[in-house]
Tab-separated table of C-alpha atoms in Angstrom:
chain	number	residue	atom	x	y	z
A	1	UNK	CA	128.277	101.953	-88.003
A	2	UNK	CA	125.598	103.932	-86.215
A	3	UNK	CA	126.478	106.631	-83.767
A	4	UNK	CA	124.970	104.622	-80.823
A	5	UNK	CA	127.154	101.634	-81.860
A	6	UNK	CA	130.262	103.727	-81.876
A	7	UNK	CA	129.381	105.113	-78.488
A	8	UNK	CA	128.829	101.524	-77.131
A	9	UNK	CA	132.259	100.323	-78.327
A	10	UNK	CA	133.976	103.401	-76.948
A	11	UNK	CA	132.351	102.924	-73.540
A	12	UNK	CA	133.102	99.202	-73.529
A	13	UNK	CA	136.768	100.002	-74.300
A	14	UNK	CA	136.794	102.557	-71.462
A	15	UNK	CA	135.041	100.272	-69.061
A	16	UNK	CA	136.793	97.018	-70.179
A	17	UNK	CA	137.904	96.174	-66.646
A	18	UNK	CA	134.415	96.189	-65.184
A	19	UNK	CA	132.963	94.438	-68.263
A	20	UNK	CA	135.514	91.733	-68.265
A	21	UNK	CA	135.039	91.065	-64.540
A	22	UNK	CA	131.254	90.667	-65.182
A	23	UNK	CA	131.998	88.549	-68.213
A	24	UNK	CA	134.157	86.311	-65.968
A	25	UNK	CA	131.275	85.776	-63.529
A	26	UNK	CA	128.874	85.148	-66.503
A	27	UNK	CA	131.538	82.665	-67.901
A	28	UNK	CA	131.448	80.790	-64.636
A	29	UNK	CA	127.716	80.449	-64.803
A	30	UNK	CA	127.839	79.298	-68.389
A	31	UNK	CA	130.650	76.822	-67.580
A	32	UNK	CA	128.534	75.447	-64.787
A	33	UNK	CA	125.584	74.941	-66.965
A	34	UNK	CA	127.635	73.151	-69.714
A	35	UNK	CA	129.735	71.081	-67.415
A	36	UNK	CA	126.984	69.745	-65.132
A	37	UNK	CA	124.552	69.466	-67.920
A	38	UNK	CA	126.945	67.596	-70.315
A	39	UNK	CA	128.022	65.252	-67.536
A	40	UNK	CA	124.347	64.631	-66.703
A	41	UNK	CA	123.332	63.994	-70.306
A	42	UNK	CA	126.404	61.702	-70.776
A	43	UNK	CA	125.451	59.506	-67.740
A	44	UNK	CA	121.822	59.457	-68.655
A	45	UNK	CA	122.432	58.501	-72.295
A	46	UNK	CA	124.977	55.876	-71.369
A	47	UNK	CA	122.636	54.351	-68.711
A	48	UNK	CA	119.426	54.345	-70.820
A	49	UNK	CA	121.349	52.954	-73.902
A	50	UNK	CA	122.973	50.186	-71.896
A	51	UNK	CA	119.720	49.247	-70.137
A	52	UNK	CA	117.901	48.985	-73.346
A	53	UNK	CA	120.491	46.899	-75.243
A	54	UNK	CA	121.172	44.633	-72.278
A	55	UNK	CA	117.486	44.253	-71.458
A	56	UNK	CA	117.898	45.326	-67.793
A	57	UNK	CA	115.230	43.561	-65.628
A	58	UNK	CA	112.324	45.536	-64.131
A	59	UNK	CA	111.610	43.424	-60.996
A	60	UNK	CA	113.976	41.382	-58.789
A	61	UNK	CA	113.452	39.006	-55.796
A	62	UNK	CA	115.673	36.976	-53.507
A	63	UNK	CA	114.513	33.909	-51.585
A	64	UNK	CA	115.874	31.020	-49.602
A	65	UNK	CA	115.261	28.216	-52.096
A	66	UNK	CA	112.612	27.245	-54.522
A	67	UNK	CA	112.279	24.394	-57.138
A	68	UNK	CA	112.615	25.432	-60.800
A	69	UNK	CA	108.938	24.557	-61.302
A	70	UNK	CA	108.035	27.723	-59.380
A	71	UNK	CA	109.344	29.747	-62.355
A	72	UNK	CA	106.297	28.721	-64.316
A	73	UNK	CA	104.083	30.343	-61.752
A	74	UNK	CA	106.180	33.466	-61.998
A	75	UNK	CA	105.841	33.567	-65.795
A	76	UNK	CA	102.113	33.165	-65.427
A	77	UNK	CA	101.792	36.434	-63.426
A	78	UNK	CA	99.882	39.004	-65.657
A	79	UNK	CA	102.300	41.543	-67.089
A	80	UNK	CA	105.439	39.394	-67.003
A	81	UNK	CA	107.184	38.942	-70.321
A	82	UNK	CA	110.444	37.050	-69.364
A	83	UNK	CA	111.819	35.483	-66.229
A	84	UNK	CA	115.390	34.258	-65.399
A	85	UNK	CA	115.974	32.192	-62.303
A	86	UNK	CA	119.478	32.097	-60.787
A	87	UNK	CA	121.684	30.967	-57.896
A	88	UNK	CA	123.251	33.979	-56.099
A	89	UNK	CA	125.567	33.419	-53.214
A	90	UNK	CA	128.575	35.097	-51.453
A	91	UNK	CA	131.951	33.522	-50.682
A	92	UNK	CA	135.226	34.489	-49.194
A	93	UNK	CA	138.051	35.014	-51.641
A	94	UNK	CA	141.804	34.592	-51.580
A	95	UNK	CA	143.043	37.160	-54.184
A	96	UNK	CA	146.719	37.450	-55.286
A	97	UNK	CA	148.304	40.698	-54.063
A	98	UNK	CA	145.355	41.415	-51.732
A	99	UNK	CA	146.164	41.660	-48.046
A	100	UNK	CA	143.457	39.767	-46.275
A	101	UNK	CA	140.402	37.979	-47.632
A	102	UNK	CA	137.940	39.506	-50.151
A	103	UNK	CA	134.252	38.947	-50.670
A	104	UNK	CA	132.760	37.659	-53.865
A	105	UNK	CA	129.113	37.687	-54.931
A	106	UNK	CA	128.621	34.772	-57.287
A	107	UNK	CA	125.796	34.695	-59.823
A	108	UNK	CA	124.861	31.743	-62.029
A	109	UNK	CA	124.800	31.989	-65.733
A	110	UNK	CA	123.553	29.657	-68.393
A	111	UNK	CA	123.705	31.409	-71.844
A	112	UNK	CA	122.136	28.505	-73.625
A	113	UNK	CA	118.951	28.409	-71.492
A	114	UNK	CA	118.566	31.792	-69.866
A	115	UNK	CA	116.346	34.399	-71.667
A	116	UNK	CA	117.837	37.648	-72.779
A	117	UNK	CA	117.562	39.495	-69.445
A	118	UNK	CA	120.512	41.322	-67.731
A	119	UNK	CA	122.939	40.368	-70.631
A	120	UNK	CA	126.502	39.973	-69.516
A	121	UNK	CA	128.815	41.800	-71.890
A	122	UNK	CA	132.368	40.183	-72.300
A	123	UNK	CA	135.030	42.883	-72.278
A	124	UNK	CA	137.955	40.424	-72.695
A	125	UNK	CA	138.167	36.625	-72.763
A	126	UNK	CA	135.189	34.332	-73.425
A	127	UNK	CA	132.022	33.055	-71.785
A	128	UNK	CA	132.047	30.212	-69.130
A	129	UNK	CA	131.433	26.802	-70.479
A	130	UNK	CA	129.257	24.109	-68.986
A	131	UNK	CA	131.885	21.410	-68.820
A	132	UNK	CA	134.340	23.300	-66.596
A	133	UNK	CA	133.293	23.838	-63.030
A	134	UNK	CA	136.264	26.007	-62.105
A	135	UNK	CA	135.648	28.691	-64.700
A	136	UNK	CA	134.453	32.221	-63.711
A	137	UNK	CA	133.787	35.651	-65.253
A	138	UNK	CA	134.969	38.504	-63.051
A	139	UNK	CA	133.268	41.955	-63.126
A	140	UNK	CA	135.471	44.674	-64.476
A	141	UNK	CA	135.553	46.836	-61.313
A	142	UNK	CA	137.150	44.059	-59.291
A	143	UNK	CA	139.413	42.989	-62.080
A	144	UNK	CA	140.827	46.597	-62.568
A	145	UNK	CA	141.227	47.162	-58.818
A	146	UNK	CA	143.195	43.950	-58.373
A	147	UNK	CA	144.966	43.955	-61.842
A	148	UNK	CA	143.345	40.520	-62.656
A	149	UNK	CA	143.331	39.355	-66.279
A	150	UNK	CA	142.114	36.525	-68.276
A	151	UNK	CA	144.080	33.376	-67.371
A	152	UNK	CA	144.746	34.465	-63.670
A	153	UNK	CA	143.324	32.319	-60.890
A	154	UNK	CA	142.151	32.936	-57.255
A	155	UNK	CA	140.986	30.957	-54.372
A	156	UNK	CA	137.423	30.871	-52.956
A	157	UNK	CA	135.674	29.304	-49.933
A	158	UNK	CA	132.430	28.185	-51.544
A	159	UNK	CA	129.906	26.618	-49.044
A	160	UNK	CA	132.691	25.849	-46.724
A	161	UNK	CA	135.021	24.204	-49.218
A	162	UNK	CA	138.218	25.830	-50.737
A	163	UNK	CA	138.322	25.939	-54.528
A	164	UNK	CA	140.687	27.177	-57.150
A	165	UNK	CA	138.810	29.261	-59.747
A	166	UNK	CA	140.263	30.295	-63.141
A	167	UNK	CA	139.272	33.544	-64.847
A	168	UNK	CA	138.240	33.088	-68.394
A	169	UNK	CA	136.711	36.426	-69.019
A	170	UNK	CA	136.252	40.032	-67.669
A	171	UNK	CA	132.619	41.247	-68.076
A	172	UNK	CA	130.115	43.902	-67.166
A	173	UNK	CA	126.384	43.723	-66.573
A	174	UNK	CA	123.512	46.236	-66.227
A	175	UNK	CA	122.911	44.892	-62.754
A	176	UNK	CA	126.413	45.962	-61.617
A	177	UNK	CA	127.141	49.117	-63.440
A	178	UNK	CA	128.180	50.210	-59.995
A	179	UNK	CA	129.687	47.314	-58.224
A	180	UNK	CA	127.269	46.745	-55.415
A	181	UNK	CA	124.718	43.974	-54.535
A	182	UNK	CA	121.710	43.640	-52.191
A	183	UNK	CA	122.884	42.974	-48.667
A	184	UNK	CA	126.400	44.511	-49.176
A	185	UNK	CA	127.704	48.035	-48.705
A	186	UNK	CA	126.651	50.421	-51.550
A	187	UNK	CA	129.998	52.116	-51.637
A	188	UNK	CA	132.398	49.259	-50.805
A	189	UNK	CA	136.071	48.873	-51.767
A	190	UNK	CA	136.347	47.389	-55.242
A	191	UNK	CA	139.499	45.576	-54.160
A	192	UNK	CA	137.638	43.765	-51.343
A	193	UNK	CA	134.268	43.133	-53.065
A	194	UNK	CA	133.672	41.673	-56.496
A	195	UNK	CA	130.970	40.210	-58.705
A	196	UNK	CA	131.562	36.806	-60.312
A	197	UNK	CA	129.578	34.647	-62.754
A	198	UNK	CA	129.743	30.786	-62.869
A	199	UNK	CA	127.872	28.435	-65.080
A	200	UNK	CA	124.508	27.330	-63.551
A	201	UNK	CA	125.601	23.644	-63.795
A	202	UNK	CA	128.728	24.457	-61.730
A	203	UNK	CA	127.446	26.866	-59.061
A	204	UNK	CA	124.010	25.231	-58.317
A	205	UNK	CA	125.355	21.785	-57.192
A	206	UNK	CA	127.955	23.466	-54.913
A	207	UNK	CA	125.145	24.750	-52.809
A	208	UNK	CA	122.713	21.849	-53.254
A	209	UNK	CA	120.580	23.897	-55.689
A	210	UNK	CA	120.704	21.668	-58.742
A	211	UNK	CA	117.205	22.211	-60.091
A	212	UNK	CA	116.550	25.031	-57.598
A	213	UNK	CA	117.027	28.804	-57.392
A	214	UNK	CA	117.266	31.535	-54.783
A	215	UNK	CA	117.254	34.665	-57.040
A	216	UNK	CA	114.895	35.787	-59.812
A	217	UNK	CA	114.709	38.694	-62.261
A	218	UNK	CA	111.878	39.435	-64.646
A	219	UNK	CA	110.832	42.003	-67.292
A	220	UNK	CA	107.406	43.553	-67.641
A	221	UNK	CA	105.217	44.279	-70.664
A	222	UNK	CA	104.671	47.988	-71.528
A	223	UNK	CA	101.997	49.439	-69.296
A	224	UNK	CA	102.064	46.637	-66.747
A	225	UNK	CA	101.609	47.578	-63.074
A	226	UNK	CA	104.917	47.006	-61.293
A	227	UNK	CA	103.153	47.193	-57.942
A	228	UNK	CA	100.655	44.548	-58.921
A	229	UNK	CA	103.422	42.303	-60.277
A	230	UNK	CA	105.471	42.635	-57.070
A	231	UNK	CA	102.454	41.827	-54.849
A	232	UNK	CA	101.729	38.658	-56.858
A	233	UNK	CA	105.377	37.682	-56.882
A	234	UNK	CA	105.713	38.259	-53.103
A	235	UNK	CA	102.608	36.079	-52.479
A	236	UNK	CA	104.100	33.305	-54.739
A	237	UNK	CA	107.505	33.276	-53.132
A	238	UNK	CA	106.611	33.864	-49.502
A	239	UNK	CA	106.492	30.138	-48.581
A	240	UNK	CA	110.040	29.792	-50.103
A	241	UNK	CA	111.639	32.436	-47.985
A	242	UNK	CA	110.966	35.359	-50.371
A	243	UNK	CA	108.155	37.876	-50.147
A	244	UNK	CA	110.340	41.066	-50.590
A	245	UNK	CA	110.558	41.775	-54.330
A	246	UNK	CA	111.535	45.181	-55.415
A	247	UNK	CA	111.485	47.153	-58.636
A	248	UNK	CA	114.319	48.613	-60.752
A	249	UNK	CA	114.173	51.897	-58.864
A	250	UNK	CA	115.274	50.065	-55.684
A	251	UNK	CA	117.946	47.934	-57.383
A	252	UNK	CA	121.225	48.831	-55.600
A	253	UNK	CA	123.311	49.675	-58.660
A	254	UNK	CA	120.592	51.654	-60.351
A	255	UNK	CA	119.707	53.498	-57.196
A	256	UNK	CA	123.335	54.699	-56.832
A	257	UNK	CA	123.387	55.866	-60.429
A	258	UNK	CA	120.013	57.627	-60.073
A	259	UNK	CA	121.233	59.292	-56.837
A	260	UNK	CA	124.200	60.718	-58.700
A	261	UNK	CA	122.059	61.888	-61.617
A	262	UNK	CA	119.654	63.750	-59.140
A	263	UNK	CA	122.693	65.269	-57.334
A	264	UNK	CA	124.209	66.504	-60.700
A	265	UNK	CA	120.782	67.914	-61.707
A	266	UNK	CA	120.605	69.817	-58.361
A	267	UNK	CA	124.142	71.186	-58.767
A	268	UNK	CA	123.389	72.087	-62.330
A	269	UNK	CA	120.618	74.330	-61.095
A	270	UNK	CA	122.048	75.850	-57.958
A	271	UNK	CA	125.606	76.593	-59.018
A	272	UNK	CA	124.748	78.528	-62.280
A	273	UNK	CA	121.884	80.339	-60.428
A	274	UNK	CA	124.414	81.778	-57.921
A	275	UNK	CA	126.867	82.895	-60.560
A	276	UNK	CA	124.182	84.424	-62.818
A	277	UNK	CA	122.477	86.176	-59.868
A	278	UNK	CA	125.828	87.816	-58.941
A	279	UNK	CA	126.373	88.752	-62.571
A	280	UNK	CA	122.889	90.360	-62.820
A	281	UNK	CA	123.666	92.358	-59.645
A	282	UNK	CA	126.944	93.655	-60.996
A	283	UNK	CA	125.343	94.546	-64.255
A	284	UNK	CA	122.720	96.525	-62.484
A	285	UNK	CA	125.265	98.415	-60.445
A	286	UNK	CA	127.519	99.237	-63.359
A	287	UNK	CA	124.762	100.356	-65.677
A	288	UNK	CA	123.130	102.468	-62.926
A	289	UNK	CA	126.329	104.305	-62.373
A	290	UNK	CA	126.908	104.675	-66.163
A	291	UNK	CA	123.538	106.126	-66.710
A	292	UNK	CA	123.865	108.504	-63.758
A	293	UNK	CA	127.117	109.927	-65.335
A	294	UNK	CA	125.518	110.182	-68.848
A	295	UNK	CA	122.343	112.013	-68.090
A	296	UNK	CA	123.162	114.905	-70.419
A	297	UNK	CA	124.156	112.542	-73.196
A	298	UNK	CA	120.908	110.597	-72.882
A	299	UNK	CA	118.961	113.898	-73.000
A	300	UNK	CA	120.810	115.036	-76.050
A	301	UNK	CA	120.129	111.762	-77.790
A	302	UNK	CA	116.448	112.279	-77.116
A	303	UNK	CA	116.471	115.765	-78.188
A	304	UNK	CA	118.024	114.711	-81.499
A	305	UNK	CA	115.125	112.239	-82.104
A	306	UNK	CA	116.415	108.868	-80.848
A	307	UNK	CA	113.467	106.823	-79.568
A	308	UNK	CA	113.193	105.207	-76.231
A	309	UNK	CA	113.462	101.747	-77.705
A	310	UNK	CA	116.811	102.645	-79.404
A	311	UNK	CA	118.192	104.005	-76.146
A	312	UNK	CA	117.004	100.938	-74.271
A	313	UNK	CA	118.553	98.625	-76.754
A	314	UNK	CA	121.807	100.643	-76.571
A	315	UNK	CA	122.170	100.296	-72.879
A	316	UNK	CA	121.124	96.687	-72.958
A	317	UNK	CA	124.001	96.120	-75.295
A	318	UNK	CA	126.437	96.582	-72.371
A	319	UNK	CA	124.878	93.603	-70.556
A	320	UNK	CA	124.841	91.494	-73.777
A	321	UNK	CA	128.499	92.319	-74.318
A	322	UNK	CA	129.281	90.770	-70.873
A	323	UNK	CA	127.215	87.775	-71.953
A	324	UNK	CA	129.191	87.291	-75.258
A	325	UNK	CA	132.500	87.564	-73.410
A	326	UNK	CA	131.290	85.155	-70.726
A	327	UNK	CA	130.106	82.702	-73.380
A	328	UNK	CA	133.454	82.781	-75.128
A	329	UNK	CA	135.209	81.980	-71.825
A	330	UNK	CA	132.640	79.694	-70.317
A	331	UNK	CA	131.813	77.271	-73.160
A	332	UNK	CA	135.226	75.835	-73.672
A	333	UNK	CA	135.843	75.899	-69.916
A	334	UNK	CA	132.566	74.032	-69.370
A	335	UNK	CA	133.360	71.305	-72.024
A	336	UNK	CA	136.804	70.743	-70.367
A	337	UNK	CA	135.325	70.618	-66.894
A	338	UNK	CA	132.506	68.273	-68.081
A	339	UNK	CA	135.049	65.857	-69.578
A	340	UNK	CA	136.909	65.821	-66.273
A	341	UNK	CA	133.656	65.239	-64.383
A	342	UNK	CA	132.814	62.350	-66.596
A	343	UNK	CA	136.329	61.009	-66.012
A	344	UNK	CA	135.733	61.064	-62.264
A	345	UNK	CA	132.598	58.807	-62.713
A	346	UNK	CA	134.342	56.381	-65.028
A	347	UNK	CA	136.082	54.316	-62.323
A	348	UNK	CA	132.798	53.819	-60.527
A	349	UNK	CA	130.184	53.333	-63.360
A	350	UNK	CA	131.195	50.845	-66.175
A	351	UNK	CA	129.099	51.415	-69.245
A	352	UNK	CA	130.009	49.966	-72.727
A	353	UNK	CA	130.079	53.517	-74.143
A	354	UNK	CA	130.928	56.270	-71.656
A	355	UNK	CA	132.275	58.931	-74.007
A	356	UNK	CA	131.604	62.432	-72.934
A	357	UNK	CA	129.360	64.435	-75.234
A	358	UNK	CA	128.338	68.120	-75.120
A	359	UNK	CA	125.206	68.797	-77.190
A	360	UNK	CA	124.561	72.023	-79.098
A	361	UNK	CA	121.081	72.543	-77.485
A	362	UNK	CA	122.695	72.545	-74.063
A	363	UNK	CA	125.328	75.215	-75.081
A	364	UNK	CA	122.495	77.410	-76.597
A	365	UNK	CA	120.549	76.863	-73.297
A	366	UNK	CA	123.509	78.084	-71.308
A	367	UNK	CA	123.949	81.222	-73.369
A	368	UNK	CA	120.205	82.000	-73.421
A	369	UNK	CA	119.860	81.644	-69.695
A	370	UNK	CA	122.951	83.931	-69.096
A	371	UNK	CA	121.468	86.452	-71.539
A	372	UNK	CA	118.118	86.423	-69.748
A	373	UNK	CA	119.887	86.913	-66.348
A	374	UNK	CA	121.874	89.776	-67.786
A	375	UNK	CA	118.851	91.555	-69.323
A	376	UNK	CA	116.979	91.163	-65.976
A	377	UNK	CA	119.960	92.727	-64.252
A	378	UNK	CA	119.882	95.682	-66.690
A	379	UNK	CA	116.117	96.272	-66.636
A	380	UNK	CA	116.039	98.643	-63.693
A	381	UNK	CA	118.846	100.786	-64.949
A	382	UNK	CA	117.647	100.878	-68.588
A	383	UNK	CA	114.126	101.851	-67.305
A	384	UNK	CA	115.722	104.929	-65.637
A	385	UNK	CA	117.394	105.945	-68.904
A	386	UNK	CA	114.154	105.509	-70.831
A	387	UNK	CA	112.107	107.456	-68.276
A	388	UNK	CA	114.470	110.440	-68.253
A	389	UNK	CA	112.879	113.512	-69.904
A	390	UNK	CA	115.331	115.519	-72.054
A	391	UNK	CA	114.828	118.764	-70.245
A	392	UNK	CA	115.419	117.180	-66.847
A	393	UNK	CA	118.534	115.344	-68.113
A	394	UNK	CA	120.226	118.613	-69.223
A	395	UNK	CA	120.606	119.748	-65.641
A	396	UNK	CA	122.173	117.877	-62.589
A	397	UNK	CA	119.969	115.561	-60.667
A	398	UNK	CA	118.023	117.024	-57.768
A	399	UNK	CA	119.477	116.236	-54.378
A	400	UNK	CA	117.550	113.605	-52.502
A	401	UNK	CA	115.164	114.602	-49.773
A	402	UNK	CA	116.551	113.231	-46.508
A	403	UNK	CA	114.346	112.562	-43.580
A	404	UNK	CA	115.336	111.899	-39.984
A	405	UNK	CA	116.779	108.561	-39.209
A	406	UNK	CA	114.781	106.109	-37.111
A	407	UNK	CA	117.386	106.473	-34.490
A	408	UNK	CA	117.088	110.146	-34.629
A	409	UNK	CA	113.331	109.930	-34.087
A	410	UNK	CA	114.029	107.554	-31.195
A	411	UNK	CA	116.523	109.961	-29.631
A	412	UNK	CA	119.616	107.849	-29.933
A	413	UNK	CA	121.418	109.912	-32.639
A	414	UNK	CA	123.613	111.562	-29.969
A	415	UNK	CA	125.285	108.156	-29.397
A	416	UNK	CA	126.598	107.949	-32.978
A	417	UNK	CA	129.332	109.824	-34.703
A	418	UNK	CA	128.524	111.863	-37.833
A	419	UNK	CA	130.178	109.426	-40.147
A	420	UNK	CA	128.094	106.607	-38.890
A	421	UNK	CA	124.933	108.661	-39.183
A	422	UNK	CA	125.797	109.438	-42.811
A	423	UNK	CA	126.210	105.768	-43.635
A	424	UNK	CA	123.012	104.687	-41.818
A	425	UNK	CA	121.049	107.511	-43.564
A	426	UNK	CA	122.099	106.331	-46.967
A	427	UNK	CA	121.203	102.720	-46.089
A	428	UNK	CA	117.775	103.594	-44.621
A	429	UNK	CA	116.841	105.941	-47.558
A	430	UNK	CA	117.916	103.317	-50.245
A	431	UNK	CA	116.548	99.990	-48.858
A	432	UNK	CA	116.359	98.247	-52.209
A	433	UNK	CA	119.966	99.091	-53.176
A	434	UNK	CA	121.095	97.954	-49.694
A	435	UNK	CA	119.199	94.746	-50.066
A	436	UNK	CA	120.670	94.093	-53.427
A	437	UNK	CA	124.184	94.617	-52.081
A	438	UNK	CA	123.442	92.268	-49.179
A	439	UNK	CA	122.241	89.600	-51.625
A	440	UNK	CA	125.274	90.106	-53.892
A	441	UNK	CA	127.649	89.479	-50.907
A	442	UNK	CA	125.458	86.464	-49.793
A	443	UNK	CA	125.697	84.917	-53.349
A	444	UNK	CA	129.479	85.459	-53.274
A	445	UNK	CA	129.654	83.709	-49.831
A	446	UNK	CA	127.374	80.996	-51.199
A	447	UNK	CA	129.809	80.227	-53.995
A	448	UNK	CA	132.634	79.728	-51.576
A	449	UNK	CA	130.641	77.666	-49.280
A	450	UNK	CA	129.120	75.386	-51.985
A	451	UNK	CA	132.701	74.873	-53.309
A	452	UNK	CA	134.271	73.702	-50.063
A	453	UNK	CA	131.420	72.137	-48.080
A	454	UNK	CA	132.061	68.754	-49.614
A	455	UNK	CA	135.484	68.450	-47.913
A	456	UNK	CA	133.893	69.176	-44.542
A	457	UNK	CA	131.156	66.648	-45.258
A	458	UNK	CA	133.604	63.903	-46.134
A	459	UNK	CA	135.764	64.615	-43.018
A	460	UNK	CA	132.611	64.508	-40.866
A	461	UNK	CA	131.385	61.335	-42.339
A	462	UNK	CA	134.816	59.748	-42.021
A	463	UNK	CA	135.056	60.709	-38.364
A	464	UNK	CA	131.495	59.571	-37.590
A	465	UNK	CA	131.851	56.255	-39.372
A	466	UNK	CA	135.321	55.181	-38.357
A	467	UNK	CA	135.740	56.875	-34.945
A	468	UNK	CA	132.240	56.713	-33.582
A	469	UNK	CA	130.299	53.855	-35.359
A	470	UNK	CA	133.020	51.410	-36.499
A	471	UNK	CA	135.698	51.736	-33.881
A	472	UNK	CA	137.164	48.288	-34.505
A	473	UNK	CA	140.591	47.676	-36.100
A	474	UNK	CA	139.657	44.256	-37.674
A	475	UNK	CA	136.361	42.603	-38.558
A	476	UNK	CA	136.081	38.853	-38.883
A	477	UNK	CA	133.111	37.503	-40.888
A	478	UNK	CA	131.986	33.995	-40.980
A	479	UNK	CA	129.871	32.262	-43.530
A	480	UNK	CA	127.771	30.383	-40.932
A	481	UNK	CA	126.813	31.350	-37.328
A	482	UNK	CA	129.478	30.338	-34.857
A	483	UNK	CA	129.172	29.377	-31.028
A	484	UNK	CA	130.180	31.890	-28.393
A	485	UNK	CA	133.501	30.224	-27.689
A	486	UNK	CA	134.902	31.605	-30.959
A	487	UNK	CA	134.709	35.012	-29.298
A	488	UNK	CA	136.910	33.824	-26.506
A	489	UNK	CA	139.350	32.169	-28.903
A	490	UNK	CA	139.794	35.507	-30.883
A	491	UNK	CA	140.271	37.343	-27.566
A	492	UNK	CA	143.187	35.070	-26.846
A	493	UNK	CA	145.044	36.139	-29.984
A	494	UNK	CA	148.138	38.130	-29.091
A	495	UNK	CA	147.579	41.846	-29.445
A	496	UNK	CA	143.738	41.724	-29.278
A	497	UNK	CA	142.450	43.968	-26.473
A	498	UNK	CA	138.612	43.528	-26.860
A	499	UNK	CA	136.300	41.331	-28.984
A	500	UNK	CA	132.675	42.021	-29.670
A	501	UNK	CA	130.488	39.565	-31.393
A	502	UNK	CA	127.276	40.207	-33.246
A	503	UNK	CA	124.801	38.630	-35.705
A	504	UNK	CA	123.829	40.341	-38.877
A	505	UNK	CA	120.570	39.021	-40.534
A	506	UNK	CA	118.088	40.402	-43.016
A	507	UNK	CA	114.734	41.452	-41.840
A	508	UNK	CA	111.508	42.674	-43.469
A	509	UNK	CA	110.188	46.045	-42.274
A	510	UNK	CA	106.712	47.149	-42.874
A	511	UNK	CA	104.886	50.507	-42.176
A	512	UNK	CA	101.213	50.697	-41.956
């Protein structure tokens, strides 16, 4: 072992408290990169793989009603490769063990005739059959939230008529990875809102749509213009109550998933940056003090023939030692936290394969980024060691030249005690070190704020939504518009203090 290496290990043993504290901060940065990055990669891989295998549609449109012959016009639009027409309606539900009614979004399904778009994957049970009008598939979110299994039944008010439906299968779909649909709350309660599939021959006649459809999804050829296809589709469906098609980016479930991915990407950049900036600052402070106390040793090393590069590499080793310790702590911590993060998303996003995976390139990226931050923090101190001439290092450093304070030049110095003047003089004469100290404290405060602000946001959103916006205790929804007398009948119910009626309808908004 070289003499410089022995010196490095002796100093690290003597400074183990400081090095371990810096390694802890570096470890938090490494863990943040690994945890956020692995969760991000897991969600992206699960989404992309599922969308590809299930042939998730590229364009969607809802309308009032159109004959099935219109589908031929949709297929003729340049760039369209496959089209599936459906009946999609909502209905009130009577669910066992659920206090109050639920809402179901029913989508028609015909495996024998529909093209391979938005493939429904059976998790348990079987597919609905054409000869049984009371069979349904239930989406996995709703089934899990209400402990529904194959063989259970529930009631539904479909087009004003109560029916008993039998669950023959639990399924998932790329359209509803997150259980939400257009026109409904994006973050609703899975106990109250669910997705159901019925056979086209059963659901269509219930709403007078035998041979008609009110929902369409289509896929595009590679290189096709989504904007041009949407414009042609809107023009075709406008006379049938359509005219507001949208692409995959605006599909409700996909939009929620994409939003979470963007949030993870932002956190994966901001959080590690804070930790690594603090670590770089600490490394600079520790190395600056170490080099200041080892001036004579540095001068002796240079006098004995050690090159500037060797001395620079020697003192950079202190920073890299903190990186090694931080990586040893941060990598397993990041893998564990990443698995927990993925587990938090599992109840909201149902993919066929949602196993957490931490890739080796991500781990290497975390280590390299922390090493770069550590080296950048050590550059200033190492430069001072390299620039120190041997003759100058053999004697104590010259005292700094102090100039009068700004307050002294302004004539206010008599207002301050001597201890305060000493502090202000040091601050004013070392502005860069003062700025670095301020930034270090700011980064530490940022870590605390970024860790706890989510709780304040949730409390504020809850107060605003349920104390300011939605101040009601009970909401009564009707499948069809009702006359004003219904409001007076509800007001007569015992215990009701006030009733407010409102109409909720879909509108089209344009800008420009």
